[in-house]
């Protein structure tokens, strides 16, 4: 799919260069030529995951964090780079740790929020990818080490991300020499990114503080969209039971209606006055509907939006050694660079 700048509208599906039968990929707009490779990777990933106890069966957040750090699907686990540093963002109740990467030339700041179902993951587990983004998009990267569930249920993660975002709005110019801000994250991090923008708009009259948002395979409805409910037991990093386990960790005992609170599930929020956003999801992702619905609502609210739906791609695909991962990383870097140019 041709990259679109942050001011573009939602794309139409593009099958002009696709092989016969490509339409079975449904809404796919990119990755079509690589679909066979991605499909083969999915089969390999599914076999590897079948050898591990599923997260919802393991039912142990601490063990799940070890499970994740061991790597899967050719992702060998965290690598710490000397180019990154830890800092602490002050606040009224606690300091929030952040992982910071500052390249030689800084044109803007990217506030990154990692994924992990609100239960695992860390700002310190994506150093190579974040340092690459910093250099290629010419942005300082600030990644939030927010508190994790179930030890810290809602709204802990949301509060931490809001605190760091407010600090950047007030201090980015002094700290990094620029006030041009972009926000983004993956999975739960995409949810937290959208929620942070809503909090800035509604609580702090700072709707325009961030120039763009990069929202990658986000889960925007913790009561579960149809694709989440219908996916079933197949384990491609996520499954319906695993998604249910994540949401119970962060919102223990909540009803489905409670989980539709717009503060938690931004799909249900008033989305007016938000920055241009780029949504990304694969067709083999249980949270496919979340991006399809959210991108449409984002644009219907009067905001610019683009949507890349990657043929056959599973949840978390940019972390894996496949062609569509490299293509996606390049698109992300170009989007962020264009937003701060």
mmCIF file of C-alpha atoms in Angstrom:
data_model
loop_
_atom_site.group_PDB
_atom_site.id
_atom_site.type_symbol
_atom_site.label_atom_id
_atom_site.label_comp_id
_atom_site.label_asym_id
_atom_site.label_seq_id
_atom_site.Cartn_x
_atom_site.Cartn_y
_atom_site.Cartn_z
ATOM 1 C CA UNK A 1 0.000 0.000 0.000
ATOM 2 C CA UNK A 2 1.267 3.466 -0.810
ATOM 3 C CA UNK A 3 2.177 5.403 2.294
ATOM 4 C CA UNK A 4 -0.122 8.291 3.081
ATOM 5 C CA UNK A 5 0.789 11.391 5.024
ATOM 6 C CA UNK A 6 -0.844 12.174 8.355
ATOM 7 C CA UNK A 7 -3.471 14.357 6.696
ATOM 8 C CA UNK A 8 -4.831 11.627 4.450
ATOM 9 C CA UNK A 9 -8.191 9.916 4.689
ATOM 10 C CA UNK A 10 -8.954 6.230 5.046
ATOM 11 C CA UNK A 11 -7.687 4.237 2.058
ATOM 12 C CA UNK A 12 -9.683 1.980 -0.195
ATOM 13 C CA UNK A 13 -8.588 -1.637 -0.458
ATOM 14 C CA UNK A 14 -5.990 -1.994 -3.198
ATOM 15 C CA UNK A 15 -6.007 -5.226 -5.186
ATOM 16 C CA UNK A 16 -4.794 -3.939 -8.526
ATOM 17 C CA UNK A 17 -1.452 -5.745 -8.238
ATOM 18 C CA UNK A 18 -2.790 -8.783 -6.405
ATOM 19 C CA UNK A 19 -2.855 -12.295 -7.718
ATOM 20 C CA UNK A 20 -6.210 -13.886 -8.655
ATOM 21 C CA UNK A 21 -8.130 -14.853 -5.565
ATOM 22 C CA UNK A 22 -6.535 -12.152 -3.395
ATOM 23 C CA UNK A 23 -9.985 -10.847 -2.500
ATOM 24 C CA UNK A 24 -10.348 -13.711 -0.049
ATOM 25 C CA UNK A 25 -8.081 -11.643 2.171
ATOM 26 C CA UNK A 26 -11.045 -9.338 2.640
ATOM 27 C CA UNK A 27 -10.037 -5.889 3.786
ATOM 28 C CA UNK A 28 -6.297 -6.336 3.209
ATOM 29 C CA UNK A 29 -4.664 -3.242 1.765
ATOM 30 C CA UNK A 30 -1.026 -4.309 1.959
ATOM 31 C CA UNK A 31 1.151 -7.393 2.351
ATOM 32 C CA UNK A 32 -0.768 -9.232 -0.358
ATOM 33 C CA UNK A 33 2.296 -10.250 -2.365
ATOM 34 C CA UNK A 34 3.851 -11.579 0.862
ATOM 35 C CA UNK A 35 0.740 -13.440 2.040
ATOM 36 C CA UNK A 36 2.118 -16.943 1.412
ATOM 37 C CA UNK A 37 5.215 -16.207 3.495
ATOM 38 C CA UNK A 38 3.129 -14.709 6.287
ATOM 39 C CA UNK A 39 0.726 -17.654 6.242
ATOM 40 C CA UNK A 40 3.633 -20.101 6.545
ATOM 41 C CA UNK A 41 5.002 -18.095 9.458
ATOM 42 C CA UNK A 42 1.608 -18.260 11.174
ATOM 43 C CA UNK A 43 1.644 -22.040 10.973
ATOM 44 C CA UNK A 44 5.129 -22.131 12.488
ATOM 45 C CA UNK A 45 4.125 -19.698 15.244
ATOM 46 C CA UNK A 46 1.039 -21.726 16.070
ATOM 47 C CA UNK A 47 3.135 -24.891 16.408
ATOM 48 C CA UNK A 48 5.602 -23.133 18.702
ATOM 49 C CA UNK A 49 2.864 -21.740 20.901
ATOM 50 C CA UNK A 50 1.237 -25.173 21.126
ATOM 51 C CA UNK A 51 4.363 -26.298 23.009
ATOM 52 C CA UNK A 52 3.808 -23.662 25.701
ATOM 53 C CA UNK A 53 1.089 -23.442 28.309
ATOM 54 C CA UNK A 54 -1.420 -20.801 27.112
ATOM 55 C CA UNK A 55 -1.319 -17.631 29.153
ATOM 56 C CA UNK A 56 -4.893 -17.920 30.368
ATOM 57 C CA UNK A 57 -4.197 -21.482 31.542
ATOM 58 C CA UNK A 58 -0.908 -20.470 33.137
ATOM 59 C CA UNK A 59 -2.907 -17.740 34.890
ATOM 60 C CA UNK A 60 0.165 -16.252 36.529
ATOM 61 C CA UNK A 61 1.159 -12.719 35.594
ATOM 62 C CA UNK A 62 4.716 -13.013 36.917
ATOM 63 C CA UNK A 63 5.273 -16.263 35.006
ATOM 64 C CA UNK A 64 3.691 -14.676 31.929
ATOM 65 C CA UNK A 65 6.313 -11.928 31.994
ATOM 66 C CA UNK A 66 9.064 -14.541 32.007
ATOM 67 C CA UNK A 67 7.199 -16.403 29.233
ATOM 68 C CA UNK A 68 7.264 -13.255 27.096
ATOM 69 C CA UNK A 69 10.887 -12.344 27.753
ATOM 70 C CA UNK A 70 11.969 -15.780 26.516
ATOM 71 C CA UNK A 71 10.908 -14.769 22.997
ATOM 72 C CA UNK A 72 8.693 -16.485 20.449
ATOM 73 C CA UNK A 73 8.414 -16.721 16.663
ATOM 74 C CA UNK A 74 12.047 -15.828 16.023
ATOM 75 C CA UNK A 75 11.854 -12.865 18.402
ATOM 76 C CA UNK A 76 14.721 -13.713 20.757
ATOM 77 C CA UNK A 77 13.612 -11.512 23.622
ATOM 78 C CA UNK A 78 14.823 -8.186 25.017
ATOM 79 C CA UNK A 79 18.191 -6.654 24.106
ATOM 80 C CA UNK A 80 19.334 -3.609 26.061
ATOM 81 C CA UNK A 81 21.217 -0.953 24.078
ATOM 82 C CA UNK A 82 23.685 1.537 25.489
ATOM 83 C CA UNK A 83 21.931 4.283 23.483
ATOM 84 C CA UNK A 84 18.922 4.071 25.798
ATOM 85 C CA UNK A 85 18.704 5.608 29.253
ATOM 86 C CA UNK A 86 16.212 5.471 32.103
ATOM 87 C CA UNK A 87 14.678 8.606 33.533
ATOM 88 C CA UNK A 88 11.916 9.351 36.020
ATOM 89 C CA UNK A 89 8.973 11.635 35.237
ATOM 90 C CA UNK A 90 7.803 13.425 38.387
ATOM 91 C CA UNK A 91 4.199 13.534 39.479
ATOM 92 C CA UNK A 92 2.040 14.331 42.494
ATOM 93 C CA UNK A 93 1.943 10.746 43.789
ATOM 94 C CA UNK A 94 4.812 8.851 42.168
ATOM 95 C CA UNK A 95 7.573 9.020 39.593
ATOM 96 C CA UNK A 96 6.979 7.139 36.333
ATOM 97 C CA UNK A 97 10.070 5.538 34.775
ATOM 98 C CA UNK A 98 10.633 6.138 31.066
ATOM 99 C CA UNK A 99 13.126 4.726 28.570
ATOM 100 C CA UNK A 100 14.623 7.524 26.457
ATOM 101 C CA UNK A 101 16.463 7.478 23.121
ATOM 102 C CA UNK A 102 17.843 10.726 21.725
ATOM 103 C CA UNK A 103 19.398 10.677 18.216
ATOM 104 C CA UNK A 104 21.936 13.245 16.982
ATOM 105 C CA UNK A 105 19.212 15.216 15.187
ATOM 106 C CA UNK A 106 15.868 15.741 16.932
ATOM 107 C CA UNK A 107 12.911 17.131 15.010
ATOM 108 C CA UNK A 108 10.219 15.899 17.351
ATOM 109 C CA UNK A 109 9.392 13.559 20.232
ATOM 110 C CA UNK A 110 7.596 10.224 19.972
ATOM 111 C CA UNK A 111 5.775 9.100 23.108
ATOM 112 C CA UNK A 112 5.765 5.302 22.926
ATOM 113 C CA UNK A 113 3.460 3.059 24.963
ATOM 114 C CA UNK A 114 4.232 -0.666 24.838
ATOM 115 C CA UNK A 115 1.770 -3.523 24.601
ATOM 116 C CA UNK A 116 1.286 -6.682 26.652
ATOM 117 C CA UNK A 117 -2.374 -6.864 27.582
ATOM 118 C CA UNK A 118 -1.795 -4.450 30.504
ATOM 119 C CA UNK A 119 -0.103 -7.471 32.153
ATOM 120 C CA UNK A 120 3.430 -7.801 30.761
ATOM 121 C CA UNK A 121 5.872 -5.951 28.541
ATOM 122 C CA UNK A 122 8.245 -3.140 29.398
ATOM 123 C CA UNK A 123 9.625 0.111 28.048
ATOM 124 C CA UNK A 124 12.988 -1.638 28.150
ATOM 125 C CA UNK A 125 12.077 -4.580 25.927
ATOM 126 C CA UNK A 126 12.109 -2.907 22.490
ATOM 127 C CA UNK A 127 15.431 -1.067 22.479
ATOM 128 C CA UNK A 128 16.544 -2.009 18.925
ATOM 129 C CA UNK A 129 13.220 -1.026 17.373
ATOM 130 C CA UNK A 130 12.914 2.222 19.339
ATOM 131 C CA UNK A 131 16.504 3.274 18.641
ATOM 132 C CA UNK A 132 15.968 2.546 14.953
ATOM 133 C CA UNK A 133 12.802 4.702 14.984
ATOM 134 C CA UNK A 134 14.645 7.491 16.785
ATOM 135 C CA UNK A 135 17.404 7.602 14.187
ATOM 136 C CA UNK A 136 15.316 7.176 11.053
ATOM 137 C CA UNK A 137 12.436 9.484 11.999
ATOM 138 C CA UNK A 138 14.758 11.950 13.777
ATOM 139 C CA UNK A 139 12.738 11.910 16.977
ATOM 140 C CA UNK A 140 13.573 11.509 20.610
ATOM 141 C CA UNK A 141 11.669 8.451 21.830
ATOM 142 C CA UNK A 142 10.196 8.386 25.332
ATOM 143 C CA UNK A 143 8.711 4.989 26.245
ATOM 144 C CA UNK A 144 6.500 4.686 29.343
ATOM 145 C CA UNK A 145 7.184 2.051 31.995
ATOM 146 C CA UNK A 146 3.598 2.043 33.232
ATOM 147 C CA UNK A 147 2.374 -0.118 36.106
ATOM 148 C CA UNK A 148 1.113 -3.586 35.194
ATOM 149 C CA UNK A 149 -1.950 -5.620 36.147
ATOM 150 C CA UNK A 150 -3.136 -7.498 38.089
ATOM 151 C CA UNK A 151 -0.969 -5.908 40.786
ATOM 152 C CA UNK A 152 -2.067 -2.503 39.501
ATOM 153 C CA UNK A 153 -5.539 -2.628 37.909
ATOM 154 C CA UNK A 154 -7.325 0.178 36.054
ATOM 155 C CA UNK A 155 -6.677 3.102 36.052
ATOM 156 C CA UNK A 156 -2.993 2.694 36.998
ATOM 157 C CA UNK A 157 -1.595 2.306 33.474
ATOM 158 C CA UNK A 158 -3.832 5.073 32.145
ATOM 159 C CA UNK A 159 -2.744 7.426 34.938
ATOM 160 C CA UNK A 160 0.961 6.770 34.303
ATOM 161 C CA UNK A 161 0.651 7.431 30.570
ATOM 162 C CA UNK A 162 -1.291 10.624 31.202
ATOM 163 C CA UNK A 163 1.406 11.803 33.621
ATOM 164 C CA UNK A 164 4.198 11.295 31.095
ATOM 165 C CA UNK A 165 2.182 12.896 28.282
ATOM 166 C CA UNK A 166 1.513 15.993 30.398
ATOM 167 C CA UNK A 167 5.192 16.193 31.324
ATOM 168 C CA UNK A 168 6.161 16.123 27.647
ATOM 169 C CA UNK A 169 3.622 18.803 26.749
ATOM 170 C CA UNK A 170 5.147 21.059 29.419
ATOM 171 C CA UNK A 171 8.820 20.125 29.061
ATOM 172 C CA UNK A 172 9.606 18.743 25.588
ATOM 173 C CA UNK A 173 10.952 22.043 24.317
ATOM 174 C CA UNK A 174 13.322 22.426 27.247
ATOM 175 C CA UNK A 175 14.335 18.754 27.330
ATOM 176 C CA UNK A 176 14.621 17.960 23.617
ATOM 177 C CA UNK A 177 14.576 21.311 21.810
ATOM 178 C CA UNK A 178 11.185 20.771 20.153
ATOM 179 C CA UNK A 179 7.496 20.768 21.054
ATOM 180 C CA UNK A 180 6.453 18.645 18.063
ATOM 181 C CA UNK A 181 4.917 15.560 19.659
ATOM 182 C CA UNK A 182 3.600 12.260 18.288
ATOM 183 C CA UNK A 183 2.098 9.423 20.330
ATOM 184 C CA UNK A 184 1.770 5.742 19.545
ATOM 185 C CA UNK A 185 1.844 2.178 20.729
ATOM 186 C CA UNK A 186 0.969 -1.421 20.052
ATOM 187 C CA UNK A 187 -1.946 -3.531 21.317
ATOM 188 C CA UNK A 188 -2.740 -2.348 24.862
ATOM 189 C CA UNK A 189 -0.331 0.503 24.130
ATOM 190 C CA UNK A 190 -2.559 1.667 21.287
ATOM 191 C CA UNK A 191 -5.537 1.671 23.654
ATOM 192 C CA UNK A 192 -3.511 3.681 26.164
ATOM 193 C CA UNK A 193 -2.360 6.088 23.436
ATOM 194 C CA UNK A 194 -5.933 6.837 22.357
ATOM 195 C CA UNK A 195 -7.080 7.125 25.973
ATOM 196 C CA UNK A 196 -4.220 9.505 26.744
ATOM 197 C CA UNK A 197 -5.252 11.787 23.882
ATOM 198 C CA UNK A 198 -8.807 11.795 25.233
ATOM 199 C CA UNK A 199 -7.598 12.661 28.738
ATOM 200 C CA UNK A 200 -5.470 15.511 27.415
ATOM 201 C CA UNK A 201 -8.468 16.873 25.523
ATOM 202 C CA UNK A 202 -11.045 16.459 28.281
ATOM 203 C CA UNK A 203 -9.020 17.090 31.447
ATOM 204 C CA UNK A 204 -6.320 19.518 30.353
ATOM 205 C CA UNK A 205 -7.632 21.405 27.304
ATOM 206 C CA UNK A 206 -4.667 20.077 25.332
ATOM 207 C CA UNK A 207 -6.344 18.449 22.341
ATOM 208 C CA UNK A 208 -3.764 19.813 19.915
ATOM 209 C CA UNK A 209 -0.653 18.976 21.914
ATOM 210 C CA UNK A 210 0.131 15.866 19.830
ATOM 211 C CA UNK A 211 0.387 16.214 16.058
ATOM 212 C CA UNK A 212 -0.361 12.580 15.170
ATOM 213 C CA UNK A 213 -1.013 9.126 16.582
ATOM 214 C CA UNK A 214 0.309 5.770 15.412
ATOM 215 C CA UNK A 215 -2.038 3.047 16.670
ATOM 216 C CA UNK A 216 -0.899 -0.492 15.904
ATOM 217 C CA UNK A 217 -3.262 -3.490 16.318
ATOM 218 C CA UNK A 218 -4.963 -1.854 19.286
ATOM 219 C CA UNK A 219 -7.680 -3.289 21.502
ATOM 220 C CA UNK A 220 -10.191 -0.468 21.807
ATOM 221 C CA UNK A 221 -13.155 -2.375 23.271
ATOM 222 C CA UNK A 222 -12.489 -4.368 26.435
ATOM 223 C CA UNK A 223 -16.012 -5.785 26.292
ATOM 224 C CA UNK A 224 -14.803 -7.518 23.073
ATOM 225 C CA UNK A 225 -15.581 -6.690 19.459
ATOM 226 C CA UNK A 226 -17.052 -9.429 17.217
ATOM 227 C CA UNK A 227 -13.640 -10.481 15.899
ATOM 228 C CA UNK A 228 -12.413 -10.993 19.473
ATOM 229 C CA UNK A 229 -15.466 -13.028 20.437
ATOM 230 C CA UNK A 230 -15.513 -15.142 17.279
ATOM 231 C CA UNK A 231 -11.800 -15.918 17.055
ATOM 232 C CA UNK A 232 -11.898 -18.910 19.391
ATOM 233 C CA UNK A 233 -9.076 -21.045 20.788
ATOM 234 C CA UNK A 234 -6.574 -20.712 17.920
ATOM 235 C CA UNK A 235 -3.399 -19.309 19.443
ATOM 236 C CA UNK A 236 -1.554 -16.822 17.252
ATOM 237 C CA UNK A 237 -0.107 -14.940 20.221
ATOM 238 C CA UNK A 238 -3.705 -14.043 21.122
ATOM 239 C CA UNK A 239 -6.886 -16.090 21.419
ATOM 240 C CA UNK A 240 -10.355 -15.321 22.735
ATOM 241 C CA UNK A 241 -9.611 -16.878 26.167
ATOM 242 C CA UNK A 242 -6.286 -15.032 26.411
ATOM 243 C CA UNK A 243 -7.961 -11.724 25.629
ATOM 244 C CA UNK A 244 -10.517 -12.445 28.337
ATOM 245 C CA UNK A 245 -7.690 -13.196 30.783
ATOM 246 C CA UNK A 246 -5.973 -9.889 30.004
ATOM 247 C CA UNK A 247 -9.132 -7.851 30.500
ATOM 248 C CA UNK A 248 -9.894 -9.629 33.796
ATOM 249 C CA UNK A 249 -6.390 -8.795 35.035
ATOM 250 C CA UNK A 250 -6.879 -5.083 34.381
ATOM 251 C CA UNK A 251 -10.572 -4.809 35.233
ATOM 252 C CA UNK A 252 -11.265 -7.614 37.734
ATOM 253 C CA UNK A 253 -14.925 -8.397 38.206
ATOM 254 C CA UNK A 254 -16.190 -5.767 35.788
ATOM 255 C CA UNK A 255 -19.250 -6.501 33.673
ATOM 256 C CA UNK A 256 -19.257 -6.189 29.884
ATOM 257 C CA UNK A 257 -21.213 -2.954 30.222
ATOM 258 C CA UNK A 258 -18.684 -1.586 32.722
ATOM 259 C CA UNK A 259 -15.910 -2.372 30.256
ATOM 260 C CA UNK A 260 -17.617 -0.215 27.611
ATOM 261 C CA UNK A 261 -16.796 2.872 29.645
ATOM 262 C CA UNK A 262 -15.219 5.259 27.093
ATOM 263 C CA UNK A 263 -12.416 6.028 29.536
ATOM 264 C CA UNK A 264 -11.322 2.385 29.266
ATOM 265 C CA UNK A 265 -12.614 1.425 25.813
ATOM 266 C CA UNK A 266 -12.039 4.442 23.556
ATOM 267 C CA UNK A 267 -14.103 2.894 20.752
ATOM 268 C CA UNK A 268 -17.119 4.255 22.658
ATOM 269 C CA UNK A 269 -15.704 7.741 23.235
ATOM 270 C CA UNK A 270 -16.501 11.039 21.608
ATOM 271 C CA UNK A 271 -13.552 11.189 19.215
ATOM 272 C CA UNK A 272 -13.855 14.770 17.992
ATOM 273 C CA UNK A 273 -10.851 17.054 18.018
ATOM 274 C CA UNK A 274 -8.168 14.381 17.881
ATOM 275 C CA UNK A 275 -5.017 14.396 15.717
ATOM 276 C CA UNK A 276 -4.450 12.493 12.466
ATOM 277 C CA UNK A 277 -4.008 8.799 13.187
ATOM 278 C CA UNK A 278 -2.567 5.802 11.405
ATOM 279 C CA UNK A 279 -4.212 2.468 12.265
ATOM 280 C CA UNK A 280 -2.546 -0.871 11.514
ATOM 281 C CA UNK A 281 -3.817 -4.446 11.941
ATOM 282 C CA UNK A 282 -3.440 -7.828 10.297
ATOM 283 C CA UNK A 283 -6.243 -9.964 8.890
ATOM 284 C CA UNK A 284 -5.202 -12.839 11.191
ATOM 285 C CA UNK A 285 -5.510 -10.806 14.364
ATOM 286 C CA UNK A 286 -8.339 -11.355 16.874
ATOM 287 C CA UNK A 287 -8.541 -7.586 17.375
ATOM 288 C CA UNK A 288 -9.056 -6.912 13.660
ATOM 289 C CA UNK A 289 -12.481 -5.332 14.208
ATOM 290 C CA UNK A 290 -11.088 -2.956 16.810
ATOM 291 C CA UNK A 291 -8.974 -1.157 14.201
ATOM 292 C CA UNK A 292 -11.627 -1.367 11.478
ATOM 293 C CA UNK A 293 -14.245 0.188 13.759
ATOM 294 C CA UNK A 294 -11.948 2.683 15.447
ATOM 295 C CA UNK A 295 -10.475 4.016 12.211
ATOM 296 C CA UNK A 296 -13.960 4.545 10.783
ATOM 297 C CA UNK A 297 -15.199 6.311 13.922
ATOM 298 C CA UNK A 298 -12.013 8.411 14.079
ATOM 299 C CA UNK A 299 -12.632 9.698 10.582
ATOM 300 C CA UNK A 300 -16.390 10.074 11.072
ATOM 301 C CA UNK A 301 -15.624 12.364 14.024
ATOM 302 C CA UNK A 302 -13.852 14.715 11.617
ATOM 303 C CA UNK A 303 -10.269 13.594 12.137
ATOM 304 C CA UNK A 304 -7.842 12.406 9.471
ATOM 305 C CA UNK A 305 -7.152 8.668 9.519
ATOM 306 C CA UNK A 306 -5.328 6.033 7.502
ATOM 307 C CA UNK A 307 -5.803 2.301 7.836
ATOM 308 C CA UNK A 308 -3.355 -0.417 6.822
ATOM 309 C CA UNK A 309 -4.768 -3.952 6.973
ATOM 310 C CA UNK A 310 -1.952 -6.426 6.390
ATOM 311 C CA UNK A 311 -2.815 -9.682 4.604
ATOM 312 C CA UNK A 312 -2.515 -12.748 6.878
ATOM 313 C CA UNK A 313 -0.538 -10.840 9.526
ATOM 314 C CA UNK A 314 -0.978 -12.012 13.146
ATOM 315 C CA UNK A 315 -1.018 -9.954 16.307
ATOM 316 C CA UNK A 316 2.402 -8.520 17.087
ATOM 317 C CA UNK A 317 3.702 -9.119 13.557
ATOM 318 C CA UNK A 318 6.242 -6.209 13.464
ATOM 319 C CA UNK A 319 8.226 -8.071 16.135
ATOM 320 C CA UNK A 320 8.771 -11.114 13.930
ATOM 321 C CA UNK A 321 11.361 -11.873 11.182
ATOM 322 C CA UNK A 322 8.984 -11.680 8.205
ATOM 323 C CA UNK A 323 8.830 -9.360 5.210
ATOM 324 C CA UNK A 324 5.631 -7.585 6.244
ATOM 325 C CA UNK A 325 7.298 -6.699 9.560
ATOM 326 C CA UNK A 326 10.109 -4.787 7.861
ATOM 327 C CA UNK A 327 7.605 -3.111 5.536
ATOM 328 C CA UNK A 328 5.533 -2.013 8.505
ATOM 329 C CA UNK A 329 8.505 -0.645 10.429
ATOM 330 C CA UNK A 330 9.425 1.481 7.421
ATOM 331 C CA UNK A 331 5.851 2.808 7.193
ATOM 332 C CA UNK A 332 5.875 3.674 10.881
ATOM 333 C CA UNK A 333 9.150 5.547 10.548
ATOM 334 C CA UNK A 334 7.899 7.502 7.545
ATOM 335 C CA UNK A 335 4.634 8.400 9.257
ATOM 336 C CA UNK A 336 6.345 9.692 12.378
ATOM 337 C CA UNK A 337 8.980 11.570 10.359
ATOM 338 C CA UNK A 338 6.284 13.235 8.251
ATOM 339 C CA UNK A 339 4.308 14.214 11.332
ATOM 340 C CA UNK A 340 7.191 16.125 12.890
ATOM 341 C CA UNK A 341 8.760 17.472 9.663
#
